[in-house]
Amino acid sequence: MAAVAAPSHSEGEHSRGVEDGEVAFAALEGSPAPTTADGSVDPKTLIFREASLAEKHLCWARNSGSWSAPLKSITDYIGRETLNGSQTMTRNGKIRYWVLVDPKASGHVYAAVETLQKEVMVKTKAGGYTEEIGHGIASVFTDPVIRKRGIATVLMQKLGEWLDREGGGRFSALYSDIGKVWYAQRGWRTFPSQQMQINFEAATGSVPADAPAEGEGSGATPLYLEDMEALCERDTEVLRHSIRDEPLADGVDARFSFAPSFAQASWHFATVEYIARIHLGKDQIPRVKGAHAGNCWMYWTHDFRERELNVLRIVTLGGLRDGDSSEAGISEALALIMARAVAEAKQWALHGVIVWAPSEQLVAVTKSLPGVQVTVGERTEGSIPCLRWKGCDIEGKNVDWEANEKFAWC
């Protein structure tokens, strides 16, 4: 799954979530477990409701083959998912787990999905500026033995009905791993999904201790967890003013963005720290969360499955010196933080750096760095952003999705 100011995540908070998950999982042993689905059922007769604890664990066990790596045990994966549901962005009912079940066959789970409440900022021609609740949609999963029978279609239809009634908010987003067509046909319109991939000669040997890199990238200041809350608040405030105060361009019906909050960012950080602790060892946890140079900064996460550094967000408010908003000044600052990202990836023996929605300026700056190969293209298979407007009232509307970067992914 995915993915949110808020109190920072301490290791104690992380550990409590894992321990709770392990206790709950252990409690299921020896008790009747939900069974797999019956392929003969009519999908239109299935009921959409919130999952029980046993059903959540069954779904996690079944989808672990798709999403658990690099974790190797179901127990560790359930611990990760339990942790994901216990963070500031998700606790107190802000993440909900849904299943599609047969009311006549107790325990048969046919499909599942998760919804996460998120803060969104919207400006429309018709209604002006609002800040409201939106939803991230994650972990859409159908039992493999009954796929291609219309069950996932029923799941998304019933999810849409819930979003339009009890869910609240007008917008929901998901990130498709099955191309552009399927979700678009069910009301979640696809949006452009450019990304920049930076490759280099990979470092060799074991993963080193997590300390600021020497030499390459050392002109930028490393960011740690304790630095992030103030920066996220500043970023959110600037983005708020931009969406609210700048007039909509001709032909644009709405401007929309998820808020780049500290709760959102720290949800990502907590997941990576949990995976690193188990996958690499308790002393090998990435402490550096990003880089800062002047009035530009970025933050990232380490993907130990794909062996990539994922840049979650890049903020460009000026150059190295206050008051310098020149293109040259901003390029100078961007070069420093991008070099620091490359150094971070090498330090953790990762194979590349991924940036979503890069600006032309950022691409040009990155191509000027020594020893890197840069490719830019549109994602057509994985993590394609898709947006739904309440009642599927989005077709024919021109919506600007601002800050369509990976911090909002779930």
mmCIF file of C-alpha atoms in Angstrom:
data_model
loop_
_atom_site.group_PDB
_atom_site.id
_atom_site.type_symbol
_atom_site.label_atom_id
_atom_site.label_comp_id
_atom_site.label_asym_id
_atom_site.label_seq_id
_atom_site.Cartn_x
_atom_site.Cartn_y
_atom_site.Cartn_z
ATOM 1 C CA MET A 1 0.000 0.000 0.000
ATOM 2 C CA ALA A 2 0.803 3.413 0.145
ATOM 3 C CA ALA A 3 0.575 6.124 2.311
ATOM 4 C CA VAL A 4 0.711 11.921 6.343
ATOM 5 C CA ALA A 5 1.542 19.897 11.645
ATOM 6 C CA ALA A 6 1.756 16.771 13.445
ATOM 7 C CA PRO A 7 3.911 15.161 16.112
ATOM 8 C CA SER A 8 7.014 13.551 14.687
ATOM 9 C CA HIS A 9 7.231 9.761 14.444
ATOM 10 C CA SER A 10 9.386 8.360 17.175
ATOM 11 C CA GLU A 11 10.790 4.850 17.011
ATOM 12 C CA GLY A 12 8.514 4.043 19.941
ATOM 13 C CA GLU A 13 5.460 4.959 17.900
ATOM 14 C CA HIS A 14 6.683 2.820 15.018
ATOM 15 C CA SER A 15 7.362 -0.126 17.289
ATOM 16 C CA ARG A 16 3.954 0.023 18.974
ATOM 17 C CA GLY A 17 2.261 -0.315 15.602
ATOM 18 C CA VAL A 18 4.365 -3.342 14.694
ATOM 19 C CA GLU A 19 3.829 -5.026 18.052
ATOM 20 C CA ASP A 20 0.059 -4.489 17.836
ATOM 21 C CA GLY A 21 0.046 -6.089 14.387
ATOM 22 C CA GLU A 22 2.044 -9.095 15.529
ATOM 23 C CA VAL A 23 -0.203 -9.630 18.563
ATOM 24 C CA ALA A 24 -3.326 -9.400 16.418
ATOM 25 C CA PHE A 25 -1.865 -11.790 13.831
ATOM 26 C CA ALA A 26 -0.896 -14.271 16.538
ATOM 27 C CA ALA A 27 -4.401 -14.088 17.994
ATOM 28 C CA LEU A 28 -5.821 -15.338 14.711
ATOM 29 C CA GLU A 29 -3.827 -18.549 14.833
ATOM 30 C CA GLY A 30 -6.072 -21.424 15.775
ATOM 31 C CA SER A 31 -9.237 -19.413 15.114
ATOM 32 C CA PRO A 32 -11.479 -19.856 12.062
ATOM 33 C CA ALA A 33 -10.085 -17.831 9.179
ATOM 34 C CA PRO A 34 -12.066 -16.349 6.303
ATOM 35 C CA THR A 35 -12.010 -18.605 3.281
ATOM 36 C CA THR A 36 -11.214 -17.895 -0.324
ATOM 37 C CA ALA A 37 -13.975 -16.782 -2.643
ATOM 38 C CA ASP A 38 -16.491 -18.876 -4.571
ATOM 39 C CA GLY A 39 -16.088 -18.208 -8.282
ATOM 40 C CA SER A 40 -19.733 -19.008 -9.084
ATOM 41 C CA VAL A 41 -21.211 -15.994 -7.292
ATOM 42 C CA ASP A 42 -23.000 -13.199 -9.163
ATOM 43 C CA PRO A 43 -20.852 -10.055 -8.534
ATOM 44 C CA LYS A 44 -23.963 -7.868 -8.335
ATOM 45 C CA THR A 45 -25.100 -9.714 -5.197
ATOM 46 C CA LEU A 46 -21.917 -8.953 -3.240
ATOM 47 C CA ILE A 47 -21.899 -6.569 -0.288
ATOM 48 C CA PHE A 48 -19.412 -3.689 0.151
ATOM 49 C CA ARG A 49 -18.535 -3.092 3.813
ATOM 50 C CA GLU A 50 -15.659 -2.443 6.186
ATOM 51 C CA ALA A 51 -13.361 -5.386 6.858
ATOM 52 C CA SER A 52 -13.036 -7.192 10.152
ATOM 53 C CA LEU A 53 -9.573 -7.670 11.634
ATOM 54 C CA ALA A 54 -9.486 -11.271 10.386
ATOM 55 C CA GLU A 55 -10.521 -10.133 6.893
ATOM 56 C CA LYS A 56 -7.835 -7.443 6.834
ATOM 57 C CA HIS A 57 -5.194 -10.020 7.657
ATOM 58 C CA LEU A 58 -6.542 -12.438 5.075
ATOM 59 C CA CYS A 59 -6.358 -9.724 2.406
ATOM 60 C CA TRP A 60 -2.815 -8.783 3.414
ATOM 61 C CA ALA A 61 -1.760 -12.426 3.305
ATOM 62 C CA ARG A 62 -3.250 -12.807 -0.184
ATOM 63 C CA ASN A 63 -1.804 -9.586 -1.638
ATOM 64 C CA SER A 64 1.606 -10.033 -0.004
ATOM 65 C CA GLY A 65 2.914 -11.710 -3.137
ATOM 66 C CA SER A 66 2.335 -8.467 -5.024
ATOM 67 C CA TRP A 67 3.403 -5.843 -2.497
ATOM 68 C CA SER A 68 5.468 -7.272 0.369
ATOM 69 C CA ALA A 69 8.973 -7.206 -1.160
ATOM 70 C CA PRO A 70 11.645 -6.820 0.066
ATOM 71 C CA LEU A 71 10.032 -8.150 3.244
ATOM 72 C CA LYS A 72 10.124 -11.942 3.168
ATOM 73 C CA SER A 73 7.569 -13.060 5.755
ATOM 74 C CA ILE A 74 3.828 -12.469 5.941
ATOM 75 C CA THR A 75 4.232 -11.535 9.600
ATOM 76 C CA ASP A 76 6.657 -8.728 8.695
ATOM 77 C CA TYR A 77 4.346 -7.557 5.914
ATOM 78 C CA ILE A 78 1.321 -7.479 8.238
ATOM 79 C CA GLY A 79 3.489 -5.542 10.677
ATOM 80 C CA ARG A 80 4.217 -2.994 7.943
ATOM 81 C CA GLU A 81 0.564 -2.619 6.993
ATOM 82 C CA THR A 82 -0.409 -2.286 10.653
ATOM 83 C CA LEU A 83 2.220 0.424 11.032
ATOM 84 C CA ASN A 84 0.907 2.204 7.944
ATOM 85 C CA GLY A 85 -2.505 2.343 9.578
ATOM 86 C CA SER A 86 -1.273 3.741 12.893
ATOM 87 C CA GLN A 87 0.496 6.936 11.788
ATOM 88 C CA THR A 88 -0.678 10.527 12.183
ATOM 89 C CA MET A 89 -2.130 10.561 8.669
ATOM 90 C CA THR A 90 -4.058 7.328 9.104
ATOM 91 C CA ARG A 91 -4.970 6.805 12.761
ATOM 92 C CA ASN A 92 -8.384 7.484 14.314
ATOM 93 C CA GLY A 93 -10.339 6.164 11.366
ATOM 94 C CA LYS A 94 -8.587 8.172 8.657
ATOM 95 C CA ILE A 95 -7.703 4.936 6.882
ATOM 96 C CA ARG A 96 -10.536 2.485 6.244
ATOM 97 C CA TYR A 97 -10.350 -1.057 4.906
ATOM 98 C CA TRP A 98 -13.142 -2.314 2.648
ATOM 99 C CA VAL A 99 -14.080 -5.751 1.364
ATOM 100 C CA LEU A 100 -16.552 -7.202 -1.105
ATOM 101 C CA VAL A 101 -18.235 -10.229 0.464
ATOM 102 C CA ASP A 102 -21.084 -12.663 -0.165
ATOM 103 C CA PRO A 103 -23.816 -12.080 2.443
ATOM 104 C CA LYS A 104 -24.847 -15.735 2.104
ATOM 105 C CA ALA A 105 -21.356 -17.167 2.640
ATOM 106 C CA SER A 106 -19.753 -15.783 5.771
ATOM 107 C CA GLY A 107 -15.986 -15.472 5.469
ATOM 108 C CA HIS A 108 -15.738 -15.364 1.669
ATOM 109 C CA VAL A 109 -13.721 -12.278 0.664
ATOM 110 C CA TYR A 110 -13.788 -11.514 -3.057
ATOM 111 C CA ALA A 111 -11.998 -8.185 -3.309
ATOM 112 C CA ALA A 112 -10.598 -5.391 -1.136
ATOM 113 C CA VAL A 113 -9.595 -1.732 -1.236
ATOM 114 C CA GLU A 114 -8.410 0.933 1.210
ATOM 115 C CA THR A 115 -9.313 4.616 1.520
ATOM 116 C CA LEU A 116 -7.105 7.229 3.191
ATOM 117 C CA GLN A 117 -8.361 10.681 4.173
ATOM 118 C CA LYS A 118 -6.127 13.459 2.877
ATOM 119 C CA GLU A 119 -6.106 17.234 2.911
ATOM 120 C CA VAL A 120 -6.798 18.824 -0.469
ATOM 121 C CA MET A 121 -6.815 22.385 -1.769
ATOM 122 C CA VAL A 122 -9.195 23.252 -4.606
ATOM 123 C CA LYS A 123 -10.101 26.321 -6.624
ATOM 124 C CA THR A 124 -12.945 26.188 -9.132
ATOM 125 C CA LYS A 125 -14.529 28.783 -11.351
ATOM 126 C CA ALA A 126 -17.935 27.939 -9.960
ATOM 127 C CA GLY A 127 -17.168 27.751 -6.250
ATOM 128 C CA GLY A 128 -13.960 29.615 -5.509
ATOM 129 C CA TYR A 129 -11.270 28.308 -3.141
ATOM 130 C CA THR A 130 -11.826 25.583 -0.526
ATOM 131 C CA GLU A 131 -9.765 23.301 1.685
ATOM 132 C CA GLU A 132 -11.471 19.983 2.215
ATOM 133 C CA ILE A 133 -11.097 16.271 2.714
ATOM 134 C CA GLY A 134 -10.198 14.082 -0.239
ATOM 135 C CA HIS A 135 -9.289 10.422 -0.411
ATOM 136 C CA GLY A 136 -6.381 8.370 -1.601
ATOM 137 C CA ILE A 137 -7.409 4.958 -2.938
ATOM 138 C CA ALA A 138 -4.950 2.128 -2.362
ATOM 139 C CA SER A 139 -4.446 -1.636 -2.421
ATOM 140 C CA VAL A 140 -7.180 -2.515 -4.916
ATOM 141 C CA PHE A 141 -7.048 -6.304 -4.939
ATOM 142 C CA THR A 142 -9.193 -9.166 -6.262
ATOM 143 C CA ASP A 143 -8.712 -12.799 -5.314
ATOM 144 C CA PRO A 144 -6.611 -14.225 -8.205
ATOM 145 C CA VAL A 145 -8.831 -17.284 -8.695
ATOM 146 C CA ILE A 146 -11.878 -15.159 -9.615
ATOM 147 C CA ARG A 147 -10.407 -12.350 -11.707
ATOM 148 C CA LYS A 148 -11.903 -11.226 -15.036
ATOM 149 C CA ARG A 149 -15.454 -11.870 -13.828
ATOM 150 C CA GLY A 150 -16.523 -8.273 -13.178
ATOM 151 C CA ILE A 151 -15.824 -8.367 -9.446
ATOM 152 C CA ALA A 152 -13.284 -5.511 -9.454
ATOM 153 C CA THR A 153 -15.731 -3.422 -11.498
ATOM 154 C CA VAL A 154 -18.409 -3.946 -8.835
ATOM 155 C CA LEU A 155 -15.858 -3.091 -6.113
ATOM 156 C CA MET A 156 -14.975 0.262 -7.710
ATOM 157 C CA GLN A 157 -18.614 1.039 -8.476
ATOM 158 C CA LYS A 158 -19.613 0.496 -4.848
ATOM 159 C CA LEU A 159 -16.567 2.427 -3.647
ATOM 160 C CA GLY A 160 -17.610 5.348 -5.845
ATOM 161 C CA GLU A 161 -21.120 5.231 -4.398
ATOM 162 C CA TRP A 162 -19.706 5.323 -0.864
ATOM 163 C CA LEU A 163 -17.412 8.242 -1.740
ATOM 164 C CA ASP A 164 -20.354 10.195 -3.153
ATOM 165 C CA ARG A 165 -22.533 9.582 -0.099
ATOM 166 C CA GLU A 166 -20.840 8.964 3.244
ATOM 167 C CA GLY A 167 -17.237 9.494 2.176
ATOM 168 C CA GLY A 168 -17.381 13.267 2.022
ATOM 169 C CA GLY A 169 -15.190 15.449 -0.147
ATOM 170 C CA ARG A 170 -15.291 15.779 -3.901
ATOM 171 C CA PHE A 171 -11.979 14.303 -4.976
ATOM 172 C CA SER A 172 -10.303 10.923 -4.788
ATOM 173 C CA ALA A 173 -7.086 9.771 -6.421
ATOM 174 C CA LEU A 174 -5.391 6.479 -7.095
ATOM 175 C CA TYR A 175 -2.201 5.410 -8.849
ATOM 176 C CA SER A 176 -2.824 2.749 -11.475
ATOM 177 C CA ASP A 177 -0.429 -0.148 -12.012
ATOM 178 C CA ILE A 178 -2.594 -1.600 -14.809
ATOM 179 C CA GLY A 179 -2.335 1.106 -17.446
ATOM 180 C CA LYS A 180 -4.535 4.073 -18.309
ATOM 181 C CA VAL A 181 -7.766 2.552 -19.541
ATOM 182 C CA TRP A 182 -9.362 0.390 -16.830
ATOM 183 C CA TYR A 183 -9.717 2.980 -14.069
ATOM 184 C CA ALA A 184 -10.620 5.742 -16.535
ATOM 185 C CA GLN A 185 -13.578 3.648 -17.692
ATOM 186 C CA ARG A 186 -14.748 3.498 -14.076
ATOM 187 C CA GLY A 187 -14.565 7.212 -13.311
ATOM 188 C CA TRP A 188 -10.919 7.863 -12.322
ATOM 189 C CA ARG A 189 -9.479 9.985 -15.138
ATOM 190 C CA THR A 190 -5.785 9.589 -15.913
ATOM 191 C CA PHE A 191 -3.415 12.565 -15.758
ATOM 192 C CA PRO A 192 0.021 13.190 -17.303
ATOM 193 C CA SER A 193 2.723 11.270 -15.479
ATOM 194 C CA GLN A 194 6.141 12.438 -16.605
ATOM 195 C CA GLN A 195 9.151 11.260 -14.643
ATOM 196 C CA MET A 196 12.892 11.725 -14.740
ATOM 197 C CA GLN A 197 15.169 8.753 -14.131
ATOM 198 C CA ILE A 198 18.792 9.373 -13.174
ATOM 199 C CA ASN A 199 21.202 6.474 -13.499
ATOM 200 C CA PHE A 200 24.901 6.248 -12.694
ATOM 201 C CA GLU A 201 27.567 3.705 -11.995
ATOM 202 C CA ALA A 202 26.306 1.942 -8.891
ATOM 203 C CA ALA A 203 28.379 1.833 -5.742
ATOM 204 C CA THR A 204 29.749 -1.556 -4.754
ATOM 205 C CA GLY A 205 30.162 -3.240 -1.396
ATOM 206 C CA SER A 206 27.968 -3.177 1.676
ATOM 207 C CA VAL A 207 25.638 -0.355 2.634
ATOM 208 C CA PRO A 208 27.624 2.204 4.650
ATOM 209 C CA ALA A 209 26.614 3.928 7.834
ATOM 210 C CA ASP A 210 24.130 6.744 7.198
ATOM 211 C CA ALA A 211 26.240 9.899 7.467
ATOM 212 C CA PRO A 212 26.337 12.978 5.222
ATOM 213 C CA ALA A 213 28.298 12.153 2.091
ATOM 214 C CA GLU A 214 31.673 13.709 1.511
ATOM 215 C CA GLY A 215 32.518 15.443 -1.738
ATOM 216 C CA GLU A 216 29.708 14.911 -4.235
ATOM 217 C CA GLY A 217 26.569 16.726 -3.127
ATOM 218 C CA SER A 218 28.229 18.114 -0.007
ATOM 219 C CA GLY A 219 27.287 21.694 -0.959
ATOM 220 C CA ALA A 220 23.706 20.957 0.123
ATOM 221 C CA THR A 221 22.612 20.584 3.726
ATOM 222 C CA PRO A 222 21.156 17.175 4.646
ATOM 223 C CA LEU A 223 17.644 17.209 6.095
ATOM 224 C CA TYR A 224 16.655 15.038 9.047
ATOM 225 C CA LEU A 225 13.224 14.201 10.424
ATOM 226 C CA GLU A 226 13.358 17.060 12.918
ATOM 227 C CA ASP A 227 13.869 19.537 10.053
ATOM 228 C CA MET A 228 10.872 18.435 8.041
ATOM 229 C CA GLU A 229 7.815 19.723 9.890
ATOM 230 C CA ALA A 230 8.682 23.431 9.510
ATOM 231 C CA LEU A 231 9.620 22.970 5.849
ATOM 232 C CA CYS A 232 6.385 21.101 5.082
ATOM 233 C CA GLU A 233 4.359 23.826 6.777
ATOM 234 C CA ARG A 234 6.144 26.504 4.736
ATOM 235 C CA ASP A 235 5.650 24.532 1.531
ATOM 236 C CA THR A 236 1.938 23.998 2.220
ATOM 237 C CA GLU A 237 1.406 27.686 2.946
ATOM 238 C CA VAL A 238 3.118 28.779 -0.274
ATOM 239 C CA LEU A 239 1.139 26.247 -2.314
ATOM 240 C CA ARG A 240 -2.071 27.371 -0.603
ATOM 241 C CA HIS A 241 -1.477 30.985 -1.647
ATOM 242 C CA SER A 242 -0.631 29.914 -5.194
ATOM 243 C CA ILE A 243 -3.804 27.860 -5.671
ATOM 244 C CA ARG A 244 -6.032 30.396 -3.929
ATOM 245 C CA ASP A 245 -4.677 33.692 -5.219
ATOM 246 C CA GLU A 246 -3.539 33.050 -8.778
ATOM 247 C CA PRO A 247 -6.394 33.381 -11.282
ATOM 248 C CA LEU A 248 -7.411 30.309 -13.228
ATOM 249 C CA ALA A 249 -6.136 30.341 -16.787
ATOM 250 C CA ASP A 250 -8.607 30.614 -19.636
ATOM 251 C CA GLY A 251 -10.276 27.281 -20.230
ATOM 252 C CA VAL A 252 -9.295 25.848 -16.827
ATOM 253 C CA ASP A 253 -12.240 24.735 -14.694
ATOM 254 C CA ALA A 254 -10.371 23.846 -11.502
ATOM 255 C CA ARG A 255 -6.968 23.794 -9.834
ATOM 256 C CA PHE A 256 -6.363 20.980 -7.367
ATOM 257 C CA SER A 257 -3.599 19.641 -5.110
ATOM 258 C CA PHE A 258 -3.064 17.362 -2.165
ATOM 259 C CA ALA A 259 -1.448 19.251 0.719
ATOM 260 C CA PRO A 260 2.274 18.387 1.078
ATOM 261 C CA SER A 261 1.891 18.100 4.846
ATOM 262 C CA PHE A 262 4.333 16.734 7.370
ATOM 263 C CA ALA A 263 1.834 14.007 8.245
ATOM 264 C CA GLN A 264 1.895 12.897 4.612
ATOM 265 C CA ALA A 265 5.696 12.961 4.393
ATOM 266 C CA SER A 266 6.303 11.216 7.707
ATOM 267 C CA TRP A 267 3.923 8.398 6.701
ATOM 268 C CA HIS A 268 6.381 7.606 3.898
ATOM 269 C CA PHE A 269 9.415 7.935 6.187
ATOM 270 C CA ALA A 270 7.965 5.558 8.784
ATOM 271 C CA THR A 271 7.363 2.839 6.200
ATOM 272 C CA VAL A 272 10.923 3.029 4.870
ATOM 273 C CA GLU A 273 12.427 2.961 8.358
ATOM 274 C CA TYR A 274 10.406 -0.163 9.200
ATOM 275 C CA ILE A 275 11.494 -1.933 5.998
ATOM 276 C CA ALA A 276 15.145 -0.947 6.475
ATOM 277 C CA ARG A 277 15.167 -2.141 10.089
ATOM 278 C CA ILE A 278 14.006 -5.617 9.012
ATOM 279 C CA HIS A 279 15.631 -5.863 5.581
ATOM 280 C CA LEU A 280 19.036 -4.383 6.429
ATOM 281 C CA GLY A 281 19.268 -4.513 10.225
ATOM 282 C CA LYS A 282 18.334 -2.179 13.057
ATOM 283 C CA ASP A 283 21.501 -0.089 12.669
ATOM 284 C CA GLN A 284 20.903 0.541 8.960
ATOM 285 C CA ILE A 285 18.028 3.039 8.970
ATOM 286 C CA PRO A 286 18.168 6.004 6.556
ATOM 287 C CA ARG A 287 18.339 9.112 8.729
ATOM 288 C CA VAL A 288 18.798 11.661 5.935
ATOM 289 C CA LYS A 289 15.366 12.535 4.536
ATOM 290 C CA GLY A 290 16.374 15.115 1.928
ATOM 291 C CA ALA A 291 18.592 18.056 1.066
ATOM 292 C CA HIS A 292 18.359 21.838 1.367
ATOM 293 C CA ALA A 293 20.267 24.572 -0.480
ATOM 294 C CA GLY A 294 19.225 28.198 -0.027
ATOM 295 C CA ASN A 295 15.535 28.460 -0.858
ATOM 296 C CA CYS A 296 15.273 25.087 -2.586
ATOM 297 C CA TRP A 297 14.828 21.719 -0.957
ATOM 298 C CA MET A 298 13.697 18.188 -1.655
ATOM 299 C CA TYR A 299 12.844 15.129 0.367
ATOM 300 C CA TRP A 300 12.947 11.473 -0.564
ATOM 301 C CA THR A 301 12.507 7.852 0.408
ATOM 302 C CA HIS A 302 14.659 4.793 -0.221
ATOM 303 C CA ASP A 303 12.995 2.042 -2.256
ATOM 304 C CA PHE A 304 14.847 -1.142 -1.317
ATOM 305 C CA ARG A 305 12.646 -3.249 -3.583
ATOM 306 C CA GLU A 306 13.378 -1.414 -6.841
ATOM 307 C CA ARG A 307 16.767 -0.158 -5.560
ATOM 308 C CA GLU A 308 15.896 3.470 -6.283
ATOM 309 C CA LEU A 309 15.788 6.772 -4.416
ATOM 310 C CA ASN A 310 12.299 8.232 -4.872
ATOM 311 C CA VAL A 311 12.123 12.020 -4.649
ATOM 312 C CA LEU A 312 8.780 12.798 -2.998
ATOM 313 C CA ARG A 313 8.763 16.573 -3.401
ATOM 314 C CA ILE A 314 10.931 19.392 -4.762
ATOM 315 C CA VAL A 315 10.327 22.983 -3.610
ATOM 316 C CA THR A 316 11.865 25.931 -5.448
ATOM 317 C CA LEU A 317 11.254 29.260 -3.710
ATOM 318 C CA GLY A 318 14.469 30.975 -4.826
ATOM 319 C CA GLY A 319 18.201 30.624 -5.173
ATOM 320 C CA LEU A 320 20.992 30.234 -2.660
ATOM 321 C CA ARG A 321 20.669 33.778 -1.390
ATOM 322 C CA ASP A 322 17.513 35.370 0.000
ATOM 323 C CA GLY A 323 15.877 37.597 -2.547
ATOM 324 C CA ASP A 324 17.503 35.842 -5.502
ATOM 325 C CA SER A 325 14.713 34.458 -7.665
ATOM 326 C CA SER A 326 16.716 34.475 -10.880
ATOM 327 C CA GLU A 327 16.757 31.392 -13.090
ATOM 328 C CA ALA A 328 20.524 31.128 -12.651
ATOM 329 C CA GLY A 329 20.250 31.328 -8.857
ATOM 330 C CA ILE A 330 17.571 28.650 -8.696
ATOM 331 C CA SER A 331 19.539 26.416 -11.077
ATOM 332 C CA GLU A 332 22.575 26.712 -8.825
ATOM 333 C CA ALA A 333 20.564 25.589 -5.794
ATOM 334 C CA LEU A 334 18.861 22.769 -7.718
ATOM 335 C CA ALA A 335 22.223 21.442 -8.896
ATOM 336 C CA LEU A 336 23.391 21.138 -5.289
ATOM 337 C CA ILE A 337 20.348 19.266 -4.002
ATOM 338 C CA MET A 338 20.228 16.968 -7.042
ATOM 339 C CA ALA A 339 23.907 16.122 -6.565
ATOM 340 C CA ARG A 340 23.128 15.339 -2.928
ATOM 341 C CA ALA A 341 20.303 13.007 -4.012
ATOM 342 C CA VAL A 342 22.666 11.140 -6.341
ATOM 343 C CA ALA A 343 25.220 10.861 -3.535
ATOM 344 C CA GLU A 344 22.542 9.511 -1.190
ATOM 345 C CA ALA A 345 21.491 6.868 -3.690
ATOM 346 C CA LYS A 346 25.085 5.753 -4.229
ATOM 347 C CA GLN A 347 25.694 5.653 -0.493
ATOM 348 C CA TRP A 348 22.845 3.144 -0.056
ATOM 349 C CA ALA A 349 23.876 1.080 -3.098
ATOM 350 C CA LEU A 350 20.755 2.118 -5.011
ATOM 351 C CA HIS A 351 20.782 2.095 -8.791
ATOM 352 C CA GLY A 352 19.100 5.394 -9.590
ATOM 353 C CA VAL A 353 17.003 8.392 -8.611
ATOM 354 C CA ILE A 354 13.378 8.906 -9.703
ATOM 355 C CA VAL A 355 11.661 12.320 -9.860
ATOM 356 C CA TRP A 356 7.997 12.751 -10.766
ATOM 357 C CA ALA A 357 6.769 15.782 -12.742
ATOM 358 C CA PRO A 358 10.218 17.366 -13.227
ATOM 359 C CA SER A 359 10.383 20.916 -14.556
ATOM 360 C CA GLU A 360 12.355 21.649 -17.710
ATOM 361 C CA GLN A 361 14.786 23.614 -15.557
ATOM 362 C CA LEU A 362 15.353 20.664 -13.237
ATOM 363 C CA VAL A 363 15.935 18.302 -16.170
ATOM 364 C CA ALA A 364 18.491 20.666 -17.698
ATOM 365 C CA VAL A 365 20.288 21.080 -14.362
ATOM 366 C CA THR A 366 20.383 17.345 -13.744
ATOM 367 C CA LYS A 367 21.780 16.605 -17.210
ATOM 368 C CA SER A 368 24.681 18.934 -16.420
ATOM 369 C CA LEU A 369 25.772 16.841 -13.409
ATOM 370 C CA PRO A 370 28.865 14.710 -13.998
ATOM 371 C CA GLY A 371 28.634 10.948 -14.335
ATOM 372 C CA VAL A 372 24.848 10.600 -14.693
ATOM 373 C CA GLN A 373 22.540 9.432 -17.454
ATOM 374 C CA VAL A 374 19.153 11.148 -17.528
ATOM 375 C CA THR A 375 16.010 9.910 -19.259
ATOM 376 C CA VAL A 376 12.603 11.617 -19.209
ATOM 377 C CA GLY A 377 9.366 9.982 -20.263
ATOM 378 C CA GLU A 378 5.773 9.277 -19.339
ATOM 379 C CA ARG A 379 4.834 6.399 -17.053
ATOM 380 C CA THR A 380 2.448 4.182 -18.987
ATOM 381 C CA GLU A 381 2.234 1.077 -16.778
ATOM 382 C CA GLY A 382 2.945 1.864 -13.129
ATOM 383 C CA SER A 383 1.798 4.554 -10.669
ATOM 384 C CA ILE A 384 -0.284 6.467 -13.215
ATOM 385 C CA PRO A 385 -2.171 9.244 -11.362
ATOM 386 C CA CYS A 386 -5.955 9.037 -11.718
ATOM 387 C CA LEU A 387 -8.462 11.544 -10.310
ATOM 388 C CA ARG A 388 -12.197 11.256 -9.666
ATOM 389 C CA TRP A 389 -14.551 14.170 -9.081
ATOM 390 C CA LYS A 390 -17.698 13.511 -7.030
ATOM 391 C CA GLY A 391 -20.334 11.863 -9.173
ATOM 392 C CA CYS A 392 -17.688 11.221 -11.864
ATOM 393 C CA ASP A 393 -18.245 14.825 -12.985
ATOM 394 C CA ILE A 394 -14.748 15.237 -14.409
ATOM 395 C CA GLU A 395 -14.983 14.286 -18.075
ATOM 396 C CA GLY A 396 -14.916 17.372 -20.228
ATOM 397 C CA LYS A 397 -13.455 19.497 -17.439
ATOM 398 C CA ASN A 398 -9.979 20.969 -17.642
ATOM 399 C CA VAL A 399 -8.388 20.354 -14.221
ATOM 400 C CA ASP A 400 -4.864 21.451 -13.309
ATOM 401 C CA TRP A 401 -3.398 18.950 -10.821
ATOM 402 C CA GLU A 402 -0.732 21.005 -9.079
ATOM 403 C CA ALA A 403 2.267 19.408 -7.332
ATOM 404 C CA ASN A 404 1.470 16.018 -8.888
ATOM 405 C CA GLU A 405 4.522 14.492 -7.209
ATOM 406 C CA LYS A 406 5.148 11.279 -5.326
ATOM 407 C CA PHE A 407 4.539 12.695 -1.839
ATOM 408 C CA ALA A 408 0.802 12.208 -2.526
ATOM 409 C CA TRP A 409 1.142 8.583 -3.658
ATOM 410 C CA CYS A 410 -0.447 5.810 -1.643
#
